[in-house]
Structures are given as C-alpha cells and as structure tokens.
Short mmCIF file of N, CA and C and ligand atoms in Angstrom, two decimals:
data_model
loop_
_atom_site.label_atom_id
_atom_site.label_comp_id
_atom_site.label_asym_id
_atom_site.label_seq_id
_atom_site.Cartn_x
_atom_site.Cartn_y
_atom_site.Cartn_z
N UNK Y 82 -94.59 -35.37 23.36
CA UNK Y 82 -94.48 -34.25 23.06
C UNK Y 82 -93.96 -33.13 22.69
N UNK Y 83 -94.12 -32.44 21.32
CA UNK Y 83 -93.23 -32.09 20.65
C UNK Y 83 -92.57 -30.97 21.08
N UNK Y 84 -91.46 -31.05 20.08
CA UNK Y 84 -90.53 -29.46 20.85
C UNK Y 84 -91.51 -28.58 20.77
N UNK Y 85 -91.93 -27.98 20.44
CA UNK Y 85 -93.07 -26.89 20.41
C UNK Y 85 -94.80 -26.31 21.17
N UNK Y 86 -94.29 -27.76 21.73
CA UNK Y 86 -95.62 -27.90 22.85
C UNK Y 86 -94.28 -27.32 24.79
N UNK Y 87 -93.39 -28.57 23.57
CA UNK Y 87 -92.26 -27.34 25.53
C UNK Y 87 -92.19 -26.06 25.23
N UNK Y 88 -92.27 -25.60 23.88
CA UNK Y 88 -91.78 -24.01 24.00
C UNK Y 88 -93.40 -23.72 24.59
N UNK Y 89 -94.05 -24.31 23.96
CA UNK Y 89 -95.44 -23.30 24.98
C UNK Y 89 -95.90 -23.54 26.06
N UNK Y 90 -95.15 -24.63 26.83
CA UNK Y 90 -95.36 -25.20 28.41
C UNK Y 90 -94.21 -24.11 29.44
N UNK Y 91 -93.48 -23.57 28.39
CA UNK Y 91 -92.36 -23.01 28.73
C UNK Y 91 -91.10 -23.32 29.52
N UNK Y 92 -91.13 -24.42 28.83
CA UNK Y 92 -90.34 -25.92 29.25
C UNK Y 92 -89.14 -25.28 28.39
N UNK Y 93 -88.27 -25.14 27.40
CA UNK Y 93 -87.96 -25.04 26.29
C UNK Y 93 -87.92 -23.08 25.88
N UNK Y 94 -87.11 -22.35 25.64
CA UNK Y 94 -86.96 -21.26 25.75
C UNK Y 94 -87.79 -20.58 24.10
N UNK Y 95 -87.67 -20.38 23.71
CA UNK Y 95 -87.65 -19.27 22.64
C UNK Y 95 -87.98 -17.74 22.71
N UNK Y 96 -88.46 -17.34 21.69
CA UNK Y 96 -87.68 -15.88 21.26
C UNK Y 96 -89.08 -15.06 20.77
N UNK Y 97 -90.08 -15.55 21.72
CA UNK Y 97 -91.27 -14.99 21.36
C UNK Y 97 -92.03 -13.54 21.27
N UNK Y 98 -92.55 -13.77 19.41
CA UNK Y 98 -93.22 -12.26 19.16
C UNK Y 98 -94.44 -12.12 19.98
N UNK Y 99 -95.53 -13.02 19.53
CA UNK Y 99 -96.45 -12.76 19.41
C UNK Y 99 -97.84 -13.51 20.57
N UNK Y 100 -97.90 -13.86 21.08
CA UNK Y 100 -99.09 -15.15 21.90
C UNK Y 100 -100.64 -14.10 21.87
N UNK Y 101 -101.94 -15.91 21.99
CA UNK Y 101 -102.68 -15.32 22.44
C UNK Y 101 -103.28 -16.50 23.48
N UNK Y 102 -104.60 -16.30 23.92
CA UNK Y 102 -105.25 -17.81 24.58
C UNK Y 102 -104.82 -19.16 23.23
N UNK Y 103 -104.30 -18.97 21.82
CA UNK Y 103 -104.81 -20.27 20.50
C UNK Y 103 -103.33 -20.30 20.29
N UNK Y 104 -102.62 -19.17 19.91
CA UNK Y 104 -101.27 -19.17 19.21
C UNK Y 104 -99.92 -18.61 19.59
N UNK Y 105 -99.21 -19.18 19.53
CA UNK Y 105 -97.39 -18.71 20.47
C UNK Y 105 -97.90 -18.25 18.42
N UNK Y 106 -96.11 -16.91 18.34
CA UNK Y 106 -95.45 -17.20 17.81
C UNK Y 106 -93.46 -17.07 18.09
N UNK Y 107 -93.12 -17.61 17.67
CA UNK Y 107 -91.95 -17.04 18.12
C UNK Y 107 -90.51 -17.36 16.91
N UNK Y 108 -89.06 -16.57 16.79
CA UNK Y 108 -88.43 -17.24 16.04
C UNK Y 108 -87.73 -17.44 15.86
N UNK Y 109 -87.72 -18.78 14.03
CA UNK Y 109 -86.88 -19.38 13.16
C UNK Y 109 -85.85 -19.13 14.57
N UNK Y 110 -85.52 -21.01 15.22
CA UNK Y 110 -84.06 -20.83 15.55
C UNK Y 110 -82.80 -21.16 13.89
N UNK Y 111 -83.80 -21.64 13.17
CA UNK Y 111 -82.35 -22.66 12.15
C UNK Y 111 -83.01 -21.09 10.96
N UNK Y 112 -82.88 -20.31 10.78
CA UNK Y 112 -84.09 -18.56 10.05
C UNK Y 112 -83.01 -18.80 8.73
N UNK Y 113 -84.01 -19.27 7.13
CA UNK Y 113 -84.03 -17.95 6.26
C UNK Y 113 -82.91 -17.27 5.77
N UNK Y 114 -83.51 -16.11 7.22
CA UNK Y 114 -83.39 -14.36 6.84
C UNK Y 114 -83.58 -14.53 7.85
N UNK Y 115 -83.26 -13.06 8.31
CA UNK Y 115 -84.18 -12.17 9.62
C UNK Y 115 -85.01 -12.51 10.07
N UNK Y 116 -85.95 -13.32 10.86
CA UNK Y 116 -86.87 -12.24 11.31
C UNK Y 116 -88.24 -13.58 11.10
N UNK Y 117 -87.44 -14.08 10.82
CA UNK Y 117 -88.58 -15.96 10.12
C UNK Y 117 -88.79 -16.31 11.68
N UNK Y 118 -90.95 -16.12 11.71
CA UNK Y 118 -91.04 -16.36 12.67
C UNK Y 118 -91.75 -17.12 12.14
N UNK Y 119 -92.50 -18.94 13.34
CA UNK Y 119 -93.21 -19.31 13.44
C UNK Y 119 -94.35 -19.18 13.46
N UNK Y 120 -95.79 -19.29 13.78
CA UNK Y 120 -97.23 -19.55 14.32
C UNK Y 120 -97.40 -20.59 14.35
N UNK Y 121 -97.63 -20.92 15.90
CA UNK Y 121 -97.94 -21.85 16.15
C UNK Y 121 -98.99 -22.26 16.76
N UNK Y 122 -100.04 -23.15 16.71
CA UNK Y 122 -100.91 -23.72 17.45
C UNK Y 122 -101.15 -24.22 18.91
N UNK Y 123 -101.39 -23.71 19.96
CA UNK Y 123 -100.78 -24.11 21.30
C UNK Y 123 -101.63 -25.63 21.46
N UNK Y 124 -102.39 -26.27 20.62
CA UNK Y 124 -102.82 -27.37 20.49
C UNK Y 124 -102.36 -28.71 19.79
N UNK Y 125 -101.73 -29.43 20.10
CA UNK Y 125 -100.31 -29.71 19.63
C UNK Y 125 -101.92 -30.74 18.56
N UNK Y 126 -101.64 -30.70 16.96
CA UNK Y 126 -101.76 -31.48 16.35
C UNK Y 126 -100.43 -31.11 14.92
N UNK Y 127 -100.68 -32.38 14.50
CA UNK Y 127 -99.41 -32.83 13.05
C UNK Y 127 -99.88 -32.49 12.04
N UNK Y 128 -100.41 -32.83 11.08
CA UNK Y 128 -100.04 -31.64 9.80
C UNK Y 128 -101.78 -30.93 9.84
N UNK Y 129 -101.61 -29.81 9.36
CA UNK Y 129 -102.44 -28.76 9.53
C UNK Y 129 -104.19 -28.26 8.64
N UNK Y 130 -103.71 -29.50 7.23
CA UNK Y 130 -104.96 -29.97 7.20
C UNK Y 130 -106.25 -30.79 7.78
N UNK Y 131 -105.19 -31.17 8.83
CA UNK Y 131 -105.87 -32.42 10.18
C UNK Y 131 -107.32 -31.27 11.48
N UNK Y 132 -106.12 -29.80 10.82
CA UNK Y 132 -107.32 -29.01 12.14
C UNK Y 132 -108.76 -28.26 11.13
N UNK Y 133 -110.02 -28.66 11.95
CA UNK Y 133 -111.28 -28.28 11.32
C UNK Y 133 -110.85 -26.99 10.78
N UNK Y 134 -111.74 -26.66 10.30
CA UNK Y 134 -111.65 -24.58 9.05
C UNK Y 134 -111.50 -23.55 10.20
N UNK Y 135 -112.02 -23.18 11.03
CA UNK Y 135 -112.51 -22.74 12.07
C UNK Y 135 -110.88 -22.45 12.02
N UNK Y 136 -110.05 -23.98 12.65
CA UNK Y 136 -108.90 -24.39 13.64
C UNK Y 136 -108.16 -23.37 12.36
N UNK Y 137 -108.83 -23.99 11.14
CA UNK Y 137 -107.43 -23.40 10.25
C UNK Y 137 -107.61 -21.62 9.41
N UNK Y 138 -108.78 -21.29 9.60
CA UNK Y 138 -109.40 -19.76 10.16
C UNK Y 138 -108.41 -18.92 10.45
N UNK Y 139 -109.03 -18.80 12.12
CA UNK Y 139 -108.18 -19.02 12.73
C UNK Y 139 -106.71 -18.70 13.22
N UNK Y 140 -106.01 -19.72 12.67
CA UNK Y 140 -104.35 -19.45 12.49
C UNK Y 140 -104.44 -18.96 11.75
N UNK Y 141 -105.39 -18.74 10.47
CA UNK Y 141 -104.50 -17.64 9.24
C UNK Y 141 -104.43 -16.61 9.57
N UNK Y 142 -105.85 -15.75 10.83
CA UNK Y 142 -106.26 -14.54 10.66
C UNK Y 142 -104.80 -14.68 11.71
N UNK Y 143 -104.81 -15.68 12.56
CA UNK Y 143 -103.43 -14.37 13.54
C UNK Y 143 -102.39 -14.72 12.99
N UNK Y 144 -101.54 -15.73 11.76
CA UNK Y 144 -100.63 -15.32 11.09
C UNK Y 144 -100.21 -14.23 10.42
N UNK Y 145 -101.95 -13.77 9.75
CA UNK Y 145 -101.24 -12.60 9.36
C UNK Y 145 -101.01 -11.31 10.11
N UNK Y 146 -101.50 -11.43 10.86
CA UNK Y 146 -101.83 -10.54 12.52
C UNK Y 146 -100.04 -9.98 12.07
N UNK Y 147 -99.69 -11.29 12.35
CA UNK Y 147 -97.85 -11.65 13.35
C UNK Y 147 -97.16 -11.31 11.33
N UNK Y 148 -98.01 -11.08 10.55
CA UNK Y 148 -97.15 -10.71 9.30
C UNK Y 148 -97.04 -9.49 8.92
N UNK Y 149 -98.05 -8.38 9.11
CA UNK Y 149 -98.13 -7.47 9.40
C UNK Y 149 -97.25 -6.41 10.22
N UNK Y 150 -96.89 -7.97 11.27
CA UNK Y 150 -96.88 -7.04 12.30
C UNK Y 150 -94.92 -7.34 11.84
N UNK Y 151 -93.99 -8.20 10.60
CA UNK Y 151 -92.68 -8.15 10.65
C UNK Y 151 -92.75 -7.78 9.53
N UNK Y 152 -93.73 -7.49 8.23
CA UNK Y 152 -93.59 -6.26 7.16
C UNK Y 152 -93.19 -5.43 7.94
N UNK Y 153 -93.58 -4.46 8.89
CA UNK Y 153 -93.29 -3.68 9.20
C UNK Y 153 -92.04 -2.98 10.13
N UNK Y 154 -91.66 -4.48 10.54
CA UNK Y 154 -90.53 -4.40 11.65
C UNK Y 154 -89.59 -4.57 11.16
N UNK Y 155 -89.51 -5.51 9.92
CA UNK Y 155 -88.15 -5.87 8.90
C UNK Y 155 -88.34 -5.80 7.59
N UNK Y 156 -86.72 -4.99 7.11
CA UNK Y 156 -87.33 -3.70 5.90
C UNK Y 156 -87.24 -5.85 4.84
N UNK Y 157 -88.26 -6.23 4.39
CA UNK Y 157 -87.86 -6.54 3.33
C UNK Y 157 -89.08 -6.58 2.25
N UNK Y 158 -89.05 -7.14 1.16
CA UNK Y 158 -89.57 -6.66 -0.25
C UNK Y 158 -91.23 -7.42 0.27
N UNK Y 159 -91.30 -8.28 0.94
CA UNK Y 159 -92.62 -9.33 1.23
C UNK Y 159 -92.30 -9.98 1.65
N UNK Y 160 -93.44 -10.53 2.94
CA UNK Y 160 -93.86 -11.61 3.60
C UNK Y 160 -94.24 -12.35 2.73
N UNK Y 161 -92.90 -13.90 3.22
CA UNK Y 161 -93.43 -14.93 2.74
C UNK Y 161 -94.56 -16.03 3.55
N UNK Y 162 -95.06 -17.39 3.01
CA UNK Y 162 -95.83 -17.79 3.81
C UNK Y 162 -95.35 -19.42 3.45
N UNK Y 163 -94.41 -19.98 3.97
CA UNK Y 163 -94.82 -21.71 3.60
C UNK Y 163 -95.02 -22.64 5.33
N UNK Y 164 -95.88 -23.73 4.71
CA UNK Y 164 -96.45 -24.87 5.59
C UNK Y 164 -95.38 -26.41 4.84
N UNK Y 165 -94.50 -26.68 5.79
CA UNK Y 165 -94.21 -27.90 6.12
C UNK Y 165 -94.68 -28.54 6.21
N UNK Y 166 -93.08 -28.95 7.75
CA UNK Y 166 -93.58 -29.59 8.48
C UNK Y 166 -93.22 -31.18 8.86
N UNK Y 167 -92.44 -31.30 7.60
CA UNK Y 167 -91.23 -32.23 7.30
C UNK Y 167 -90.69 -32.16 9.03
N UNK Y 168 -90.16 -31.64 9.55
CA UNK Y 168 -88.79 -31.62 10.51
C UNK Y 168 -90.12 -32.12 12.30
N UNK Y 169 -91.24 -31.46 12.40
CA UNK Y 169 -91.38 -31.20 13.49
C UNK Y 169 -92.92 -31.54 13.59
N UNK Y 170 -93.57 -31.80 13.22
CA UNK Y 170 -94.46 -32.62 13.67
C UNK Y 170 -96.21 -31.85 14.23
N UNK Y 171 -95.56 -30.07 14.35
CA UNK Y 171 -96.76 -29.52 14.75
C UNK Y 171 -96.93 -28.41 14.50
N UNK Y 172 -98.36 -28.91 13.70
CA UNK Y 172 -98.84 -27.38 12.51
C UNK Y 172 -97.82 -26.77 13.46
N UNK Y 173 -97.02 -25.46 11.92
CA UNK Y 173 -96.78 -23.86 12.54
C UNK Y 173 -96.45 -23.67 10.45
N UNK Y 174 -96.81 -22.63 11.13
CA UNK Y 174 -96.86 -21.48 9.26
C UNK Y 174 -95.84 -20.71 9.50
N UNK Y 175 -94.93 -20.92 8.48
CA UNK Y 175 -92.95 -19.85 8.36
C UNK Y 175 -93.73 -18.74 8.00
N UNK Y 176 -93.19 -17.45 7.91
CA UNK Y 176 -93.30 -16.93 7.32
C UNK Y 176 -92.41 -15.81 7.50
N UNK Y 177 -91.52 -15.65 6.30
CA UNK Y 177 -89.74 -15.23 5.78
C UNK Y 177 -90.47 -14.00 5.45
N UNK Y 178 -89.24 -12.38 6.08
CA UNK Y 178 -89.84 -11.45 5.37
C UNK Y 178 -88.78 -11.90 3.93
N UNK Y 179 -88.99 -11.71 3.39
CA UNK Y 179 -87.83 -12.41 1.77
C UNK Y 179 -87.36 -10.82 0.77
N UNK Y 180 -87.09 -11.20 0.41
CA UNK Y 180 -85.94 -10.04 -0.50
C UNK Y 180 -85.51 -11.03 -2.36
N UNK Y 181 -85.90 -12.81 -1.46
CA UNK Y 181 -85.22 -12.73 -3.31
C UNK Y 181 -85.21 -14.77 -2.87
N UNK Y 182 -85.93 -14.84 -3.62
CA UNK Y 182 -86.09 -16.49 -4.10
C UNK Y 182 -86.07 -17.47 -3.02
N UNK Y 183 -84.84 -17.88 -3.15
CA UNK Y 183 -83.79 -18.57 -2.19
C UNK Y 183 -84.05 -18.44 -0.77
N UNK Y 184 -84.94 -16.98 -0.25
CA UNK Y 184 -84.91 -17.09 1.05
C UNK Y 184 -86.18 -18.20 1.03
N UNK Y 185 -87.12 -18.19 0.55
CA UNK Y 185 -88.21 -19.02 0.58
C UNK Y 185 -88.19 -20.62 0.56
N UNK Y 186 -87.26 -21.42 -0.12
CA UNK Y 186 -86.25 -22.13 -0.32
C UNK Y 186 -86.04 -23.20 0.42
N UNK Y 187 -85.21 -22.88 1.99
CA UNK Y 187 -84.89 -23.50 2.92
C UNK Y 187 -83.60 -23.97 2.93
N UNK Y 188 -82.57 -23.50 1.95
CA UNK Y 188 -81.41 -24.51 1.98
C UNK Y 188 -80.25 -23.32 1.81
N UNK Y 189 -80.91 -21.73 2.21
CA UNK Y 189 -79.74 -20.80 2.78
C UNK Y 189 -80.24 -20.35 3.86
N UNK Y 190 -78.60 -20.56 4.67
CA UNK Y 190 -80.03 -20.08 5.99
C UNK Y 190 -79.34 -19.30 6.62
N UNK Y 191 -79.39 -18.24 7.23
CA UNK Y 191 -78.88 -16.59 7.71
C UNK Y 191 -78.42 -17.26 9.64
N UNK Y 192 -76.38 -17.22 10.08
CA UNK Y 192 -76.34 -16.42 11.60
C UNK Y 192 -76.82 -15.91 12.54
N UNK Y 193 -77.22 -16.06 13.41
CA UNK Y 193 -77.96 -14.85 14.26
C UNK Y 193 -77.42 -15.36 15.25
N UNK Y 194 -76.93 -13.65 16.72
CA UNK Y 194 -76.28 -14.44 17.81
C UNK Y 194 -77.29 -14.06 19.02
N UNK Y 195 -77.12 -14.55 19.67
CA UNK Y 195 -78.17 -14.64 21.63
C UNK Y 195 -79.22 -12.94 20.62
N UNK Y 196 -77.92 -12.56 21.27
CA UNK Y 196 -78.33 -10.55 21.35
C UNK Y 196 -79.19 -10.34 20.32
N UNK Y 197 -79.07 -10.60 18.97
CA UNK Y 197 -79.39 -10.13 17.63
C UNK Y 197 -80.56 -11.08 17.27
N UNK Y 198 -81.17 -12.42 17.82
CA UNK Y 198 -82.45 -13.16 17.88
C UNK Y 198 -83.29 -12.15 19.39
N UNK Y 199 -82.82 -11.79 20.20
CA UNK Y 199 -82.99 -11.49 20.90
C UNK Y 199 -84.18 -10.63 20.68
N UNK Y 200 -82.77 -8.78 19.87
CA UNK Y 200 -83.48 -7.86 19.26
C UNK Y 200 -84.47 -7.51 18.72
N UNK Y 201 -84.21 -8.74 17.41
CA UNK Y 201 -85.38 -8.98 16.26
C UNK Y 201 -86.28 -9.77 17.19
N UNK Y 202 -86.86 -10.63 17.54
CA UNK Y 202 -87.68 -10.82 18.69
C UNK Y 202 -88.64 -9.67 19.79
N UNK Y 203 -87.17 -8.53 20.01
CA UNK Y 203 -88.36 -7.47 20.60
C UNK Y 203 -89.00 -6.77 20.05
N UNK Y 204 -88.14 -6.15 18.41
CA UNK Y 204 -88.22 -4.82 17.64
C UNK Y 204 -90.35 -6.46 17.33
N UNK Y 205 -90.56 -6.53 17.08
CA UNK Y 205 -91.27 -7.44 16.58
C UNK Y 205 -92.63 -7.89 16.78
N UNK Y 206 -92.75 -7.93 18.55
CA UNK Y 206 -93.32 -7.99 19.80
C UNK Y 206 -93.80 -6.56 19.95
N UNK Y 207 -93.05 -5.68 19.57
CA UNK Y 207 -93.41 -4.78 20.26
C UNK Y 207 -94.20 -3.27 18.28
N UNK Y 208 -93.73 -4.42 17.57
CA UNK Y 208 -94.63 -3.55 16.32
C UNK Y 208 -96.15 -4.58 16.32
N UNK Y 209 -96.01 -5.58 16.77
CA UNK Y 209 -97.69 -6.74 17.58
C UNK Y 209 -97.91 -5.93 18.29
N UNK Y 210 -97.07 -5.56 19.04
CA UNK Y 210 -98.53 -4.57 19.89
C UNK Y 210 -98.98 -4.06 19.86
N UNK Y 211 -98.16 -2.73 18.95
CA UNK Y 211 -99.25 -2.38 18.47
C UNK Y 211 -100.02 -1.65 17.09
N UNK Y 212 -99.97 -3.05 16.29
CA UNK Y 212 -100.88 -3.46 15.51
C UNK Y 212 -102.69 -3.89 16.12
N UNK Y 213 -102.39 -4.58 17.31
CA UNK Y 213 -103.14 -5.71 17.21
C UNK Y 213 -104.04 -5.38 17.91
N UNK Y 214 -104.00 -3.48 18.81
CA UNK Y 214 -105.11 -2.29 18.32
C UNK Y 214 -105.68 -1.74 17.53
N UNK Y 215 -105.05 -2.33 16.02
CA UNK Y 215 -105.90 -0.84 14.87
C UNK Y 215 -106.46 -1.93 14.12
N UNK Y 216 -107.09 -2.81 14.20
CA UNK Y 216 -107.72 -4.35 13.81
C UNK Y 216 -109.00 -3.92 12.55
P1 LIG H 364 -90.39 -27.98 9.72
O1 LIG H 364 -90.58 -28.89 10.33
O2 LIG H 364 -90.17 -28.65 7.99
O3 LIG H 364 -91.16 -27.03 8.68
O4 LIG H 364 -89.08 -27.00 9.35
C1 LIG H 364 -89.22 -26.87 11.47
C2 LIG H 364 -88.76 -25.52 11.71
O5 LIG H 364 -88.91 -25.49 12.61
C3 LIG H 364 -87.60 -25.63 11.49
O6 LIG H 364 -87.53 -24.31 10.15
C4 LIG H 364 -86.67 -25.32 12.57
O7 LIG H 364 -85.61 -24.48 11.89
C5 LIG H 364 -88.03 -25.07 13.99
N1 LIG H 364 -87.02 -25.22 14.70
C6 LIG H 364 -86.99 -26.80 15.00
N2 LIG H 364 -86.75 -26.54 16.02
C7 LIG H 364 -87.29 -25.50 17.01
C8 LIG H 364 -87.11 -24.95 18.41
N3 LIG H 364 -86.50 -24.98 19.29
N4 LIG H 364 -86.53 -23.56 18.33
C9 LIG H 364 -87.12 -22.69 17.57
N5 LIG H 364 -86.96 -23.07 15.71
C10 LIG H 364 -87.02 -24.48 15.37
#
C-alpha cells in the first residue's frame, strides 16, 4: 500500500485541498514553493501512462480545477505542472505556484510551519469549493 493510499484512507494525515469520488489533492509535505499541491487518483497505479486514456483525462480535468483554485489562492506568476513519481510509486500530478524556474526544479525547498500548511490548505480549499460551481 502506498503512502498516498494511506493518506486517502485516512491512516496518515495530510493538508487536504480538494477531493471528489476519484481524486484527492493535498499539499506536498516538502514543497518547492508555497502552495505546492499533489493531485492523486484514489485508485493506486504506479505510472501515469499506465492509466487508461479515460482515467488520465479525468485526472487532468481535476488537476485543471485545482490549478485554477491555486492560481487564485496563492499569488504567483503561473502554476507549473510536473509528473515524476521516482519517490512515491502512486500516480500524482505536482502543481506548483511558480515565480522562477527553480520552483520547478525540485532542488530548492521551502520550510513551512504546521500552522502555515493548515492556513494554506484552508485558503486553497475554500477557493476550490467556490470555483467548482463555476464550470
Ligand atoms: P516524486 O515521486 O518524485 O514525484 O515525489 C513525491 C513527492 O511526494 C515529493 O515531492 C514529496 O515531498 C511528496 N510526499 C512524500 N510523502 C508525502 C506525504 N506524506 N504528504 C505529502 N507529500 C508527500
């Protein structure tokens, strides 16, 4: 069972920003930048291109909505998107509020307190819930 499945089942905590029947989005615990979010299918699959086209398309549609909320909730030049998966073998899309190229290079990290993580997740979640009705 992946660490992300443990988050999905509630076995370990996360700073959740969005969820529906098929996907969950929560803050990356070792963020490149403030608001760095992971979008994860609840079905545990290792590699993104092992998803069916339908599952992949749904994942991208959900990531789009999360990115829109991030763009509004966290000041940045743009939201960058990346898929790697070398550390956690459970599909996840990285969405990073980006101001400089280094924000997408996974080398420089920012330290946030529990309170900062909680406040960020709450702000993004509120924006997501507002946006969701505006499809
Ligand atoms: P990668 O598999 O290389 O795409 O990276 C996995 C990402 O998951 C890294 O950015 C980690 O900081 C992040 N990560 C690992 N464990 C957790 C966790 N328990 N909660 C949130 N993010 C995590």
